[in-house]
PDB file of C-alpha atoms in Angstrom:
ATOM      1  CA  MET A   1      54.675   9.895  -9.018  1.00 46.00           C
ATOM      2  CA  LYS A   2      52.649  12.607 -10.622  1.00 48.00           C
ATOM      3  CA  GLU A   3      49.577  10.474 -10.411  1.00 50.00           C
ATOM      4  CA  ASN A   4      50.220   9.901  -6.747  1.00 54.00           C
ATOM      5  CA  ARG A   5      50.437  13.568  -6.037  1.00 52.00           C
ATOM      6  CA  PHE A   6      47.230  14.082  -7.937  1.00 50.00           C
ATOM      7  CA  LEU A   7      45.549  11.509  -5.752  1.00 51.00           C
ATOM      8  CA  ILE A   8      46.825  13.114  -2.601  1.00 53.00           C
ATOM      9  CA  THR A   9      45.532  16.482  -3.715  1.00 50.00           C
ATOM     10  CA  LEU A  10      42.179  14.927  -4.430  1.00 47.00           C
ATOM     11  CA  TYR A  11      42.185  13.309  -1.044  1.00 48.00           C
ATOM     12  CA  TYR A  12      42.816  16.576   0.746  1.00 48.00           C
ATOM     13  CA  LYS A  13      40.247  18.293  -1.347  1.00 44.00           C
ATOM     14  CA  ALA A  14      37.730  15.688  -0.359  1.00 45.00           C
ATOM     15  CA  LEU A  15      38.718  15.997   3.248  1.00 49.00           C
ATOM     16  CA  PHE A  16      38.395  19.722   3.408  1.00 51.00           C
ATOM     17  CA  MET A  17      35.598  20.393   1.044  1.00 48.00           C
ATOM     18  CA  ASN A  18      33.816  17.307   2.189  1.00 57.00           C
ATOM     19  CA  THR A  19      32.319  16.605  -1.223  1.00 63.00           C
ATOM     20  CA  GLU A  20      32.883  12.918  -0.722  1.00 63.00           C
ATOM     21  CA  SER A  21      31.204  12.717   2.637  1.00 69.00           C
ATOM     22  CA  GLN A  22      28.524  14.958   1.277  1.00 72.00           C
ATOM     23  CA  SER A  23      27.556  12.444  -1.362  1.00 78.00           C
ATOM     24  CA  ASP A  24      27.809   9.707   1.264  1.00 80.00           C
ATOM     25  CA  THR A  25      25.480  11.687   3.456  1.00 82.00           C
ATOM     26  CA  LEU A  26      23.059  12.217   0.611  1.00 85.00           C
ATOM     27  CA  ARG A  27      23.075   8.511  -0.101  1.00 86.00           C
ATOM     28  CA  GLU A  28      22.467   7.776   3.552  1.00 86.00           C
ATOM     29  CA  ILE A  29      19.495  10.091   3.713  1.00 89.00           C
ATOM     30  CA  ASN A  30      18.084   8.587   0.534  1.00 90.00           C
ATOM     31  CA  ASP A  31      18.503   5.109   2.012  1.00 89.00           C
ATOM     32  CA  ILE A  32      16.636   6.135   5.137  1.00 91.00           C
ATOM     33  CA  LYS A  33      13.818   7.644   3.076  1.00 91.00           C
ATOM     34  CA  ARG A  34      13.589   4.572   0.888  1.00 90.00           C
ATOM     35  CA  ILE A  35      13.385   2.207   3.857  1.00 92.00           C
ATOM     36  CA  MET A  36      10.785   4.353   5.607  1.00 92.00           C
ATOM     37  CA  GLU A  37       8.714   4.493   2.444  1.00 89.00           C
ATOM     38  CA  ARG A  38       9.013   0.805   1.658  1.00 89.00           C
ATOM     39  CA  SER A  39       8.240  -0.371   5.170  1.00 90.00           C
ATOM     40  CA  SER A  40       5.127   1.756   5.504  1.00 90.00           C
ATOM     41  CA  ARG A  41       3.625   1.740   2.016  1.00 92.00           C
ATOM     42  CA  PHE A  42       2.854  -1.032  -0.406  1.00 93.00           C
ATOM     43  CA  ILE A  43       4.135   0.480  -3.631  1.00 89.00           C
ATOM     44  CA  SER A  44       3.867  -2.500  -5.973  1.00 91.00           C
ATOM     45  CA  LEU A  45       0.172  -1.958  -6.611  1.00 92.00           C
ATOM     46  CA  SER A  46      -0.046  -1.931 -10.395  1.00 94.00           C
ATOM     47  CA  GLY A  47      -2.245   0.365 -12.451  1.00 95.00           C
ATOM     48  CA  LEU A  48      -2.921  -2.598 -14.724  1.00 96.00           C
ATOM     49  CA  SER A  49      -4.607  -4.287 -11.751  1.00 96.00           C
ATOM     50  CA  GLY A  50      -7.086  -1.431 -11.667  1.00 96.00           C
ATOM     51  CA  ILE A  51      -7.718  -1.612 -15.411  1.00 97.00           C
ATOM     52  CA  ALA A  52      -8.288  -5.389 -15.248  1.00 97.00           C
ATOM     53  CA  ALA A  53     -10.630  -5.094 -12.264  1.00 97.00           C
ATOM     54  CA  GLY A  54     -12.529  -2.332 -14.047  1.00 98.00           C
ATOM     55  CA  LEU A  55     -13.003  -4.473 -17.160  1.00 98.00           C
ATOM     56  CA  CYS A  56     -14.299  -7.349 -15.010  1.00 98.00           C
ATOM     57  CA  ALA A  57     -16.777  -4.982 -13.358  1.00 98.00           C
ATOM     58  CA  LEU A  58     -18.013  -3.652 -16.710  1.00 98.00           C
ATOM     59  CA  ALA A  59     -18.523  -7.193 -18.017  1.00 98.00           C
ATOM     60  CA  GLY A  60     -20.366  -8.079 -14.806  1.00 97.00           C
ATOM     61  CA  ALA A  61     -22.589  -5.012 -15.033  1.00 97.00           C
ATOM     62  CA  PHE A  62     -23.367  -5.853 -18.656  1.00 97.00           C
ATOM     63  CA  PHE A  63     -24.536  -9.388 -17.784  1.00 97.00           C
ATOM     64  CA  ALA A  64     -26.423  -8.220 -14.698  1.00 96.00           C
ATOM     65  CA  ASN A  65     -28.221  -5.648 -16.815  1.00 96.00           C
ATOM     66  CA  ARG A  66     -29.225  -8.336 -19.328  1.00 96.00           C
ATOM     67  CA  VAL A  67     -30.475 -10.664 -16.594  1.00 96.00           C
ATOM     68  CA  LEU A  68     -32.534  -7.833 -15.074  1.00 94.00           C
ATOM     69  CA  LYS A  69     -33.983  -6.860 -18.465  1.00 94.00           C
ATOM     70  CA  ASN A  70     -35.043 -10.455 -19.141  1.00 94.00           C
ATOM     71  CA  TYR A  71     -36.649 -10.660 -15.708  1.00 94.00           C
ATOM     72  CA  TYR A  72     -38.698  -7.526 -16.257  1.00 93.00           C
ATOM     73  CA  LEU A  73     -39.751  -8.624 -19.747  1.00 93.00           C
ATOM     74  CA  LYS A  74     -41.170 -11.792 -18.235  1.00 92.00           C
ATOM     75  CA  TYR A  75     -42.619  -9.837 -15.315  1.00 92.00           C
ATOM     76  CA  ASP A  76     -44.527  -7.560 -17.663  1.00 90.00           C
ATOM     77  CA  VAL A  77     -46.022 -10.558 -19.466  1.00 90.00           C
ATOM     78  CA  SER A  78     -46.860 -12.960 -16.670  1.00 88.00           C
ATOM     79  CA  GLY A  79     -46.542 -10.951 -13.443  1.00 87.00           C
ATOM     80  CA  TYR A  80     -44.630 -11.704 -10.287  1.00 88.00           C
ATOM     81  CA  LYS A  81     -43.573 -15.307  -9.799  1.00 88.00           C
ATOM     82  CA  VAL A  82     -41.671 -16.440  -6.736  1.00 89.00           C
ATOM     83  CA  GLU A  83     -39.449 -18.866  -8.637  1.00 91.00           C
ATOM     84  CA  ASP A  84     -38.528 -16.207 -11.209  1.00 91.00           C
ATOM     85  CA  PHE A  85     -37.515 -13.827  -8.451  1.00 89.00           C
ATOM     86  CA  ILE A  86     -35.464 -16.488  -6.687  1.00 90.00           C
ATOM     87  CA  SER A  87     -33.713 -17.369  -9.928  1.00 93.00           C
ATOM     88  CA  LEU A  88     -33.019 -13.671 -10.559  1.00 92.00           C
ATOM     89  CA  LYS A  89     -31.430 -13.257  -7.126  1.00 90.00           C
ATOM     90  CA  PHE A  90     -29.381 -16.398  -7.644  1.00 93.00           C
ATOM     91  CA  LYS A  91     -28.122 -15.249 -11.067  1.00 95.00           C
ATOM     92  CA  LEU A  92     -27.197 -11.798  -9.774  1.00 94.00           C
ATOM     93  CA  LEU A  93     -25.331 -13.259  -6.810  1.00 93.00           C
ATOM     94  CA  MET A  94     -23.480 -15.623  -9.147  1.00 96.00           C
ATOM     95  CA  ILE A  95     -22.430 -12.747 -11.407  1.00 97.00           C
ATOM     96  CA  ALA A  96     -21.325 -10.712  -8.391  1.00 95.00           C
ATOM     97  CA  GLY A  97     -19.270 -13.643  -7.057  1.00 96.00           C
ATOM     98  CA  ILE A  98     -17.612 -14.353 -10.410  1.00 97.00           C
ATOM     99  CA  VAL A  99     -16.786 -10.669 -10.937  1.00 97.00           C
ATOM    100  CA  LEU A 100     -15.279 -10.429  -7.457  1.00 95.00           C
ATOM    101  CA  ILE A 101     -13.098 -13.515  -7.910  1.00 97.00           C
ATOM    102  CA  ALA A 102     -12.005 -12.576 -11.443  1.00 97.00           C
ATOM    103  CA  ALA A 103     -11.222  -8.981 -10.437  1.00 96.00           C
ATOM    104  CA  LEU A 104      -9.204 -10.082  -7.404  1.00 95.00           C
ATOM    105  CA  PHE A 105      -7.367 -12.662  -9.487  1.00 96.00           C
ATOM    106  CA  PHE A 106      -6.307 -10.235 -12.225  1.00 95.00           C
ATOM    107  CA  ALA A 107      -5.523  -7.506  -9.696  1.00 93.00           C
ATOM    108  CA  PHE A 108      -3.259  -9.948  -7.893  1.00 95.00           C
ATOM    109  CA  VAL A 109      -1.524 -11.153 -11.077  1.00 96.00           C
ATOM    110  CA  PHE A 110      -0.493  -7.680 -12.276  1.00 95.00           C
ATOM    111  CA  THR A 111       0.594  -6.518  -8.853  1.00 94.00           C
ATOM    112  CA  TRP A 112       2.579  -9.715  -8.305  1.00 95.00           C
ATOM    113  CA  ARG A 113       4.248  -9.169 -11.656  1.00 94.00           C
ATOM    114  CA  ARG A 114       5.200  -5.620 -10.799  1.00 93.00           C
ATOM    115  CA  ALA A 115       6.612  -6.639  -7.413  1.00 93.00           C
ATOM    116  CA  ARG A 116       8.693  -9.324  -9.111  1.00 92.00           C
ATOM    117  CA  GLN A 117      10.019  -6.913 -11.730  1.00 90.00           C
ATOM    118  CA  ASN A 118      11.116  -4.532  -8.987  1.00 87.00           C
ATOM    119  CA  HIS A 119      12.573  -7.382  -6.928  1.00 87.00           C
ATOM    120  CA  LEU A 120      10.306  -6.517  -4.032  1.00 87.00           C
ATOM    121  CA  PRO A 121       8.484  -9.004  -1.832  1.00 86.00           C
ATOM    122  CA  ILE A 122       4.744  -9.064  -2.490  1.00 87.00           C
ATOM    123  CA  TRP A 123       3.859 -10.133   1.030  1.00 88.00           C
ATOM    124  CA  ASP A 124       5.570  -7.849   3.496  1.00 87.00           C
ATOM    125  CA  LEU A 125       4.674  -5.644   6.419  1.00 89.00           C
ATOM    126  CA  ALA A 126       3.182  -2.905   4.266  1.00 91.00           C
ATOM    127  CA  ALA A 127       1.125  -5.373   2.210  1.00 93.00           C
ATOM    128  CA  ARG A 128      -0.362  -6.848   5.391  1.00 92.00           C
ATOM    129  CA  LYS A 129      -1.204  -3.440   6.795  1.00 92.00           C
ATOM    130  CA  LEU A 130      -2.814  -2.433   3.511  1.00 95.00           C
ATOM    131  CA  MET A 131      -4.858  -5.634   3.424  1.00 95.00           C
ATOM    132  CA  TRP A 132      -6.208  -5.288   6.972  1.00 95.00           C
ATOM    133  CA  ASN A 133      -7.071  -1.642   6.585  1.00 96.00           C
ATOM    134  CA  VAL A 134      -8.974  -2.221   3.352  1.00 96.00           C
ATOM    135  CA  LEU A 135     -10.650  -5.380   4.603  1.00 96.00           C
ATOM    136  CA  ILE A 136     -12.170  -3.949   7.781  1.00 97.00           C
ATOM    137  CA  PRO A 137     -14.646  -1.587   6.046  1.00 97.00           C
ATOM    138  CA  LEU A 138     -14.971  -3.936   3.079  1.00 96.00           C
ATOM    139  CA  VAL A 139     -15.949  -7.057   5.037  1.00 97.00           C
ATOM    140  CA  THR A 140     -18.248  -4.998   7.245  1.00 98.00           C
ATOM    141  CA  GLY A 141     -19.932  -3.693   4.100  1.00 97.00           C
ATOM    142  CA  GLY A 142     -20.102  -7.161   2.539  1.00 96.00           C
ATOM    143  CA  ILE A 143     -21.857  -8.629   5.576  1.00 97.00           C
ATOM    144  CA  PHE A 144     -24.159  -5.625   5.788  1.00 97.00           C
ATOM    145  CA  ILE A 145     -25.171  -5.971   2.134  1.00 96.00           C
ATOM    146  CA  LEU A 146     -25.800  -9.705   2.475  1.00 94.00           C
ATOM    147  CA  THR A 147     -27.982  -8.945   5.495  1.00 96.00           C
ATOM    148  CA  MET A 148     -29.955  -6.423   3.450  1.00 95.00           C
ATOM    149  CA  LEU A 149     -30.485  -9.065   0.766  1.00 91.00           C
ATOM    150  CA  GLN A 150     -31.612 -11.494   3.463  1.00 91.00           C
ATOM    151  CA  TYR A 151     -34.508  -9.096   4.168  1.00 94.00           C
ATOM    152  CA  ASN A 152     -35.150  -8.588   0.450  1.00 88.00           C
ATOM    153  CA  GLU A 153     -33.836  -5.056   0.638  1.00 92.00           C
ATOM    154  CA  TRP A 154     -31.976  -5.021  -2.658  1.00 89.00           C
ATOM    155  CA  ARG A 155     -32.367  -1.359  -3.559  1.00 92.00           C
ATOM    156  CA  PHE A 156     -29.373  -0.118  -1.634  1.00 95.00           C
ATOM    157  CA  ALA A 157     -27.036  -2.994  -2.483  1.00 94.00           C
ATOM    158  CA  ALA A 158     -25.217  -1.161  -5.281  1.00 95.00           C
ATOM    159  CA  PRO A 159     -24.897   2.160  -3.410  1.00 97.00           C
ATOM    160  CA  ALA A 160     -23.668   0.312  -0.313  1.00 97.00           C
ATOM    161  CA  CYS A 161     -21.048  -1.537  -2.418  1.00 97.00           C
ATOM    162  CA  LEU A 162     -19.704   1.810  -3.629  1.00 97.00           C
ATOM    163  CA  VAL A 163     -19.771   3.492  -0.222  1.00 98.00           C
ATOM    164  CA  PHE A 164     -18.092   0.688   1.725  1.00 98.00           C
ATOM    165  CA  TYR A 165     -15.533   0.096  -1.019  1.00 97.00           C
ATOM    166  CA  GLY A 166     -14.751   3.803  -0.999  1.00 98.00           C
ATOM    167  CA  LEU A 167     -14.313   3.740   2.777  1.00 98.00           C
ATOM    168  CA  GLY A 168     -11.975   0.759   2.407  1.00 97.00           C
ATOM    169  CA  LEU A 169      -9.855   2.644  -0.121  1.00 97.00           C
ATOM    170  CA  VAL A 170      -9.682   5.804   1.974  1.00 97.00           C
ATOM    171  CA  ASN A 171      -8.722   3.743   5.002  1.00 96.00           C
ATOM    172  CA  GLY A 172      -6.096   1.737   3.093  1.00 96.00           C
ATOM    173  CA  SER A 173      -4.602   4.658   1.178  1.00 95.00           C
ATOM    174  CA  LYS A 174      -2.250   5.439   4.078  1.00 92.00           C
ATOM    175  CA  TYR A 175      -0.464   2.199   3.262  1.00 94.00           C
ATOM    176  CA  THR A 176      -0.166   2.413  -0.505  1.00 94.00           C
ATOM    177  CA  LEU A 177      -0.044   4.958  -3.346  1.00 91.00           C
ATOM    178  CA  SER A 178      -1.600   8.061  -1.798  1.00 90.00           C
ATOM    179  CA  GLU A 179      -3.704   8.810  -4.913  1.00 93.00           C
ATOM    180  CA  ILE A 180      -5.934   5.889  -3.970  1.00 95.00           C
ATOM    181  CA  ARG A 181      -7.439   8.177  -1.330  1.00 97.00           C
ATOM    182  CA  TYR A 182      -9.119  10.299  -4.007  1.00 97.00           C
ATOM    183  CA  LEU A 183     -10.436   7.240  -5.792  1.00 97.00           C
ATOM    184  CA  GLY A 184     -11.985   6.300  -2.436  1.00 98.00           C
ATOM    185  CA  PHE A 185     -13.632   9.710  -2.080  1.00 98.00           C
ATOM    186  CA  LEU A 186     -15.021   9.462  -5.612  1.00 98.00           C
ATOM    187  CA  GLU A 187     -16.515   6.015  -4.887  1.00 98.00           C
ATOM    188  CA  ILE A 188     -18.162   7.304  -1.696  1.00 98.00           C
ATOM    189  CA  ILE A 189     -19.644  10.348  -3.450  1.00 98.00           C
ATOM    190  CA  LEU A 190     -20.890   8.186  -6.312  1.00 98.00           C
ATOM    191  CA  GLY A 191     -22.441   5.722  -3.856  1.00 97.00           C
ATOM    192  CA  LEU A 192     -24.263   8.434  -1.918  1.00 98.00           C
ATOM    193  CA  GLU A 193     -25.389  10.111  -5.124  1.00 97.00           C
ATOM    194  CA  SER A 194     -26.791   6.845  -6.479  1.00 97.00           C
ATOM    195  CA  THR A 195     -29.186   6.506  -3.519  1.00 96.00           C
ATOM    196  CA  GLN A 196     -31.139   9.354  -5.175  1.00 97.00           C
ATOM    197  CA  PHE A 197     -31.345   7.508  -8.497  1.00 96.00           C
ATOM    198  CA  ILE A 198     -32.081   4.070  -7.189  1.00 93.00           C
ATOM    199  CA  ASN A 199     -33.415   2.679 -10.481  1.00 92.00           C
ATOM    200  CA  ALA A 200     -30.165   3.561 -12.178  1.00 95.00           C
ATOM    201  CA  SER A 201     -27.948   2.223  -9.397  1.00 94.00           C
ATOM    202  CA  LEU A 202     -26.500  -0.484 -11.633  1.00 95.00           C
ATOM    203  CA  TYR A 203     -25.192   2.244 -13.935  1.00 97.00           C
ATOM    204  CA  PHE A 204     -23.649   4.057 -10.990  1.00 97.00           C
ATOM    205  CA  TRP A 205     -22.119   0.760  -9.927  1.00 97.00           C
ATOM    206  CA  ALA A 206     -20.686   0.267 -13.431  1.00 98.00           C
ATOM    207  CA  VAL A 207     -19.206   3.763 -13.385  1.00 98.00           C
ATOM    208  CA  GLY A 208     -17.721   3.327  -9.891  1.00 98.00           C
ATOM    209  CA  PHE A 209     -16.263  -0.121 -10.253  1.00 97.00           C
ATOM    210  CA  GLY A 210     -15.721  -0.133 -14.010  1.00 97.00           C
ATOM    211  CA  VAL A 211     -14.990   3.282 -15.435  1.00 98.00           C
ATOM    212  CA  LEU A 212     -13.266   4.769 -12.369  1.00 98.00           C
ATOM    213  CA  HIS A 213     -11.042   1.712 -11.964  1.00 97.00           C
ATOM    214  CA  ILE A 214      -9.984   1.811 -15.599  1.00 97.00           C
ATOM    215  CA  PHE A 215      -9.446   5.561 -15.492  1.00 97.00           C
ATOM    216  CA  TYR A 216      -7.476   5.443 -12.246  1.00 96.00           C
ATOM    217  CA  GLY A 217      -5.560   2.346 -13.247  1.00 96.00           C
ATOM    218  CA  PHE A 218      -4.493   4.032 -16.446  1.00 96.00           C
ATOM    219  CA  LEU A 219      -3.457   7.174 -14.575  1.00 96.00           C
ATOM    220  CA  MET A 220      -1.381   5.199 -12.075  1.00 95.00           C
ATOM    221  CA  TRP A 221       0.189   3.173 -14.849  1.00 94.00           C
ATOM    222  CA  TRP A 222       0.986   6.349 -16.776  1.00 94.00           C
ATOM    223  CA  LYS A 223       2.513   8.004 -13.716  1.00 93.00           C
ATOM    224  CA  TYR A 224       4.528   5.163 -12.189  1.00 91.00           C
ATOM    225  CA  GLU A 225       4.964   2.278 -14.627  1.00 91.00           C
ATOM    226  CA  ARG A 226       5.083   3.651 -18.145  1.00 88.00           C
ATOM    227  CA  LYS A 227       8.764   4.480 -17.920  1.00 81.00           C
ATOM    228  CA  SER A 228       9.752   1.039 -16.742  1.00 74.00           C
ATOM    229  CA  GLY A 229       9.062  -0.055 -20.310  1.00 60.00           C
ATOM    230  CA  THR A 230       6.652  -2.872 -19.519  1.00 58.00           C
ATOM    231  CA  LEU A 231       3.093  -3.038 -20.636  1.00 59.00           C
TER     232      LEU A 231
ATOM    233  CA  MET B   1      28.892  28.770  15.128  1.00 45.00           C
ATOM    234  CA  LYS B   2      27.245  25.497  15.891  1.00 53.00           C
ATOM    235  CA  ASN B   3      29.074  22.493  14.625  1.00 59.00           C
ATOM    236  CA  PRO B   4      26.888  20.973  11.932  1.00 57.00           C
ATOM    237  CA  ILE B   5      27.771  17.449  12.917  1.00 62.00           C
ATOM    238  CA  ASN B   6      26.543  17.934  16.472  1.00 71.00           C
ATOM    239  CA  GLY B   7      23.752  15.467  16.924  1.00 75.00           C
ATOM    240  CA  LEU B   8      25.316  12.813  14.736  1.00 83.00           C
ATOM    241  CA  ASN B   9      25.041   9.613  16.678  1.00 86.00           C
ATOM    242  CA  LYS B  10      27.796   7.014  16.776  1.00 87.00           C
ATOM    243  CA  VAL B  11      25.209   4.278  17.220  1.00 90.00           C
ATOM    244  CA  PHE B  12      23.727   5.091  13.816  1.00 91.00           C
ATOM    245  CA  ASP B  13      27.053   4.833  12.039  1.00 86.00           C
ATOM    246  CA  ASN B  14      26.062   1.350  11.087  1.00 90.00           C
ATOM    247  CA  ARG B  15      23.851   0.840   8.037  1.00 90.00           C
ATOM    248  CA  ILE B  16      21.790  -1.924   9.638  1.00 94.00           C
ATOM    249  CA  ARG B  17      21.158  -0.056  12.878  1.00 95.00           C
ATOM    250  CA  LEU B  18      20.135   2.987  10.886  1.00 93.00           C
ATOM    251  CA  GLY B  19      17.865   0.779   8.791  1.00 94.00           C
ATOM    252  CA  VAL B  20      16.210  -0.729  11.859  1.00 96.00           C
ATOM    253  CA  MET B  21      15.510   2.750  13.216  1.00 96.00           C
ATOM    254  CA  SER B  22      14.128   3.892   9.838  1.00 95.00           C
ATOM    255  CA  VAL B  23      11.626   1.029   9.856  1.00 95.00           C
ATOM    256  CA  LEU B  24      10.647   1.462  13.488  1.00 96.00           C
ATOM    257  CA  VAL B  25       9.987   5.207  13.408  1.00 95.00           C
ATOM    258  CA  VAL B  26       7.253   4.732  10.790  1.00 93.00           C
ATOM    259  CA  ASN B  27       5.774   1.489  12.156  1.00 92.00           C
ATOM    260  CA  ASP B  28       4.378   0.973  15.651  1.00 90.00           C
ATOM    261  CA  GLU B  29       5.580  -2.566  16.166  1.00 91.00           C
ATOM    262  CA  VAL B  30       7.606  -4.751  13.852  1.00 94.00           C
ATOM    263  CA  ASN B  31       8.618  -8.359  14.354  1.00 92.00           C
ATOM    264  CA  PHE B  32      11.991  -9.910  13.730  1.00 93.00           C
ATOM    265  CA  ASN B  33      11.135 -11.559  10.423  1.00 91.00           C
ATOM    266  CA  ASP B  34       9.685  -8.403   8.911  1.00 91.00           C
ATOM    267  CA  LEU B  35      12.807  -6.466   9.890  1.00 94.00           C
ATOM    268  CA  LYS B  36      14.957  -9.193   8.404  1.00 93.00           C
ATOM    269  CA  GLN B  37      13.000  -9.178   5.139  1.00 90.00           C
ATOM    270  CA  MET B  38      13.026  -5.405   4.890  1.00 90.00           C
ATOM    271  CA  LEU B  39      16.735  -4.956   5.527  1.00 92.00           C
ATOM    272  CA  GLU B  40      17.939  -8.113   3.770  1.00 90.00           C
ATOM    273  CA  VAL B  41      20.258  -9.254   6.539  1.00 93.00           C
ATOM    274  CA  THR B  42      21.021 -12.537   8.264  1.00 94.00           C
ATOM    275  CA  ASP B  43      19.500 -13.579  11.601  1.00 94.00           C
ATOM    276  CA  GLY B  44      22.698 -13.293  13.616  1.00 94.00           C
ATOM    277  CA  ASN B  45      23.699  -9.986  12.154  1.00 94.00           C
ATOM    278  CA  LEU B  46      20.322  -8.413  12.805  1.00 96.00           C
ATOM    279  CA  ALA B  47      20.129  -9.845  16.336  1.00 95.00           C
ATOM    280  CA  THR B  48      23.469  -8.308  17.303  1.00 95.00           C
ATOM    281  CA  HIS B  49      22.438  -4.870  16.129  1.00 96.00           C
ATOM    282  CA  LEU B  50      19.065  -5.129  17.847  1.00 96.00           C
ATOM    283  CA  VAL B  51      20.780  -5.922  21.142  1.00 95.00           C
ATOM    284  CA  ASN B  52      23.045  -2.936  20.635  1.00 95.00           C
ATOM    285  CA  LEU B  53      20.090  -0.625  19.979  1.00 96.00           C
ATOM    286  CA  GLU B  54      18.274  -1.958  23.029  1.00 96.00           C
ATOM    287  CA  GLU B  55      21.311  -1.462  25.263  1.00 96.00           C
ATOM    288  CA  ASN B  56      21.413   2.139  24.130  1.00 95.00           C
ATOM    289  CA  GLY B  57      17.776   2.496  25.107  1.00 96.00           C
ATOM    290  CA  PHE B  58      16.665   3.323  21.570  1.00 97.00           C
ATOM    291  CA  ILE B  59      14.306   0.407  21.084  1.00 97.00           C
ATOM    292  CA  LYS B  60      12.189  -1.744  23.323  1.00 96.00           C
ATOM    293  CA  ILE B  61      11.624  -5.422  22.882  1.00 94.00           C
ATOM    294  CA  HIS B  62       8.328  -7.143  23.491  1.00 93.00           C
ATOM    295  CA  LYS B  63       8.321 -10.907  23.694  1.00 91.00           C
ATOM    296  CA  GLY B  64       4.969 -12.416  22.890  1.00 87.00           C
ATOM    297  CA  PHE B  65       3.520 -15.658  21.669  1.00 87.00           C
ATOM    298  CA  ILE B  66       1.520 -16.708  18.651  1.00 84.00           C
ATOM    299  CA  GLY B  67       0.318 -20.114  19.800  1.00 86.00           C
ATOM    300  CA  ARG B  68       3.458 -21.780  21.017  1.00 86.00           C
ATOM    301  CA  LYS B  69       5.833 -19.884  18.781  1.00 87.00           C
ATOM    302  CA  THR B  70       7.549 -16.850  20.204  1.00 86.00           C
ATOM    303  CA  ASN B  71       6.842 -13.622  18.429  1.00 88.00           C
ATOM    304  CA  THR B  72       9.266 -10.890  19.359  1.00 92.00           C
ATOM    305  CA  THR B  73       8.329  -7.402  18.319  1.00 94.00           C
ATOM    306  CA  TYR B  74      10.389  -4.254  18.407  1.00 96.00           C
ATOM    307  CA  ALA B  75       9.316  -0.665  18.880  1.00 96.00           C
ATOM    308  CA  VAL B  76      11.170   2.608  19.057  1.00 96.00           C
ATOM    309  CA  THR B  77      11.475   4.397  22.422  1.00 97.00           C
ATOM    310  CA  LYS B  78      11.070   8.135  23.034  1.00 96.00           C
ATOM    311  CA  ALA B  79      14.847   8.425  23.411  1.00 95.00           C
ATOM    312  CA  GLY B  80      15.357   6.476  20.200  1.00 96.00           C
ATOM    313  CA  GLU B  81      12.994   8.703  18.286  1.00 95.00           C
ATOM    314  CA  LYS B  82      14.789  11.798  19.574  1.00 94.00           C
ATOM    315  CA  ALA B  83      18.254  10.462  18.780  1.00 94.00           C
ATOM    316  CA  PHE B  84      17.123   9.407  15.316  1.00 94.00           C
ATOM    317  CA  SER B  85      15.560  12.752  14.412  1.00 93.00           C
ATOM    318  CA  ASP B  86      18.651  14.568  15.766  1.00 92.00           C
ATOM    319  CA  HIS B  87      20.793  12.327  13.613  1.00 92.00           C
ATOM    320  CA  ILE B  88      18.730  13.051  10.488  1.00 90.00           C
ATOM    321  CA  ALA B  89      18.777  16.774  11.231  1.00 89.00           C
ATOM    322  CA  ALA B  90      22.581  16.623  11.589  1.00 87.00           C
ATOM    323  CA  LEU B  91      22.889  14.775   8.282  1.00 87.00           C
ATOM    324  CA  GLU B  92      20.737  17.381   6.594  1.00 86.00           C
ATOM    325  CA  ASN B  93      22.784  20.191   8.160  1.00 83.00           C
ATOM    326  CA  MET B  94      25.934  18.603   6.826  1.00 79.00           C
ATOM    327  CA  ILE B  95      24.592  18.774   3.301  1.00 79.00           C
ATOM    328  CA  LYS B  96      23.249  22.294   3.649  1.00 77.00           C
ATOM    329  CA  GLY B  97      26.287  23.556   5.558  1.00 68.00           C
ATOM    330  CA  ILE B  98      28.696  22.558   2.868  1.00 58.00           C
ATOM    331  CA  LYS B  99      26.777  23.779  -0.155  1.00 52.00           C
TER     332      LYS B  99
END
């Protein structure tokens, strides 16, 4: 009996003070925000993906540097040879291809893992939008760079990589973690800067794709994933 | 004094209809399967609510084709956008008004 009366009092309190509907309303607004966010941004992008891609890039830059050094050692001894130059181009392209595939693979693995942990689909509307918006500048840049190589214009390959990649990130940042925008700006600035130090462009490339990725990946991991208790 | 719940819309009482609107106001065009995946609902359930929203003039339906398969996309109308933002504003007023 007493308990009943207590309940009735509570009920009236809720009715008049509206605390109950207030928390309902809050929950509703939060739901709306969550759905808006999730349907427009791909939030599963893992910081570890960035770190892994950065490590791949550093390894690639290391091997490319060695290949270039060996080429110039031989060049200084026996001069320009067509077959040496062709083999150099082939080796550099191979390294670039392997780095690209490895970086994409590891980036995918960590992001897939994060999506699974959060019980989110990896391939949804936001993921598709992100992909298209990054790919448009990126594929344009890729074709442009290959065309430059076709005409033996290799000097601006590394700066162009940085610039077009940066444009891809800026363009895609609307559909994922917004901090990616600043990473994009940094890549563009680095790419433009490296055109003035063309002999050191491999180092700029290593900083842009290696160091910045690791740095940014760590930052994103620290900000969004650290608390979830997974490495 | 203005009633804080003015602007609350009966149509958005339902969680799924509100969810559909939330997706559509931030995306230009969304197809059926993406809506289904986002809101975690069954085909029939979603279809009913979409019809309801269309009848109220809040969304428009565009039937297209990808090859031979139909691809139906949904977009929010001007009226839908207005009703939705009024609804959100009313919800926010309710919270503020009571505090």
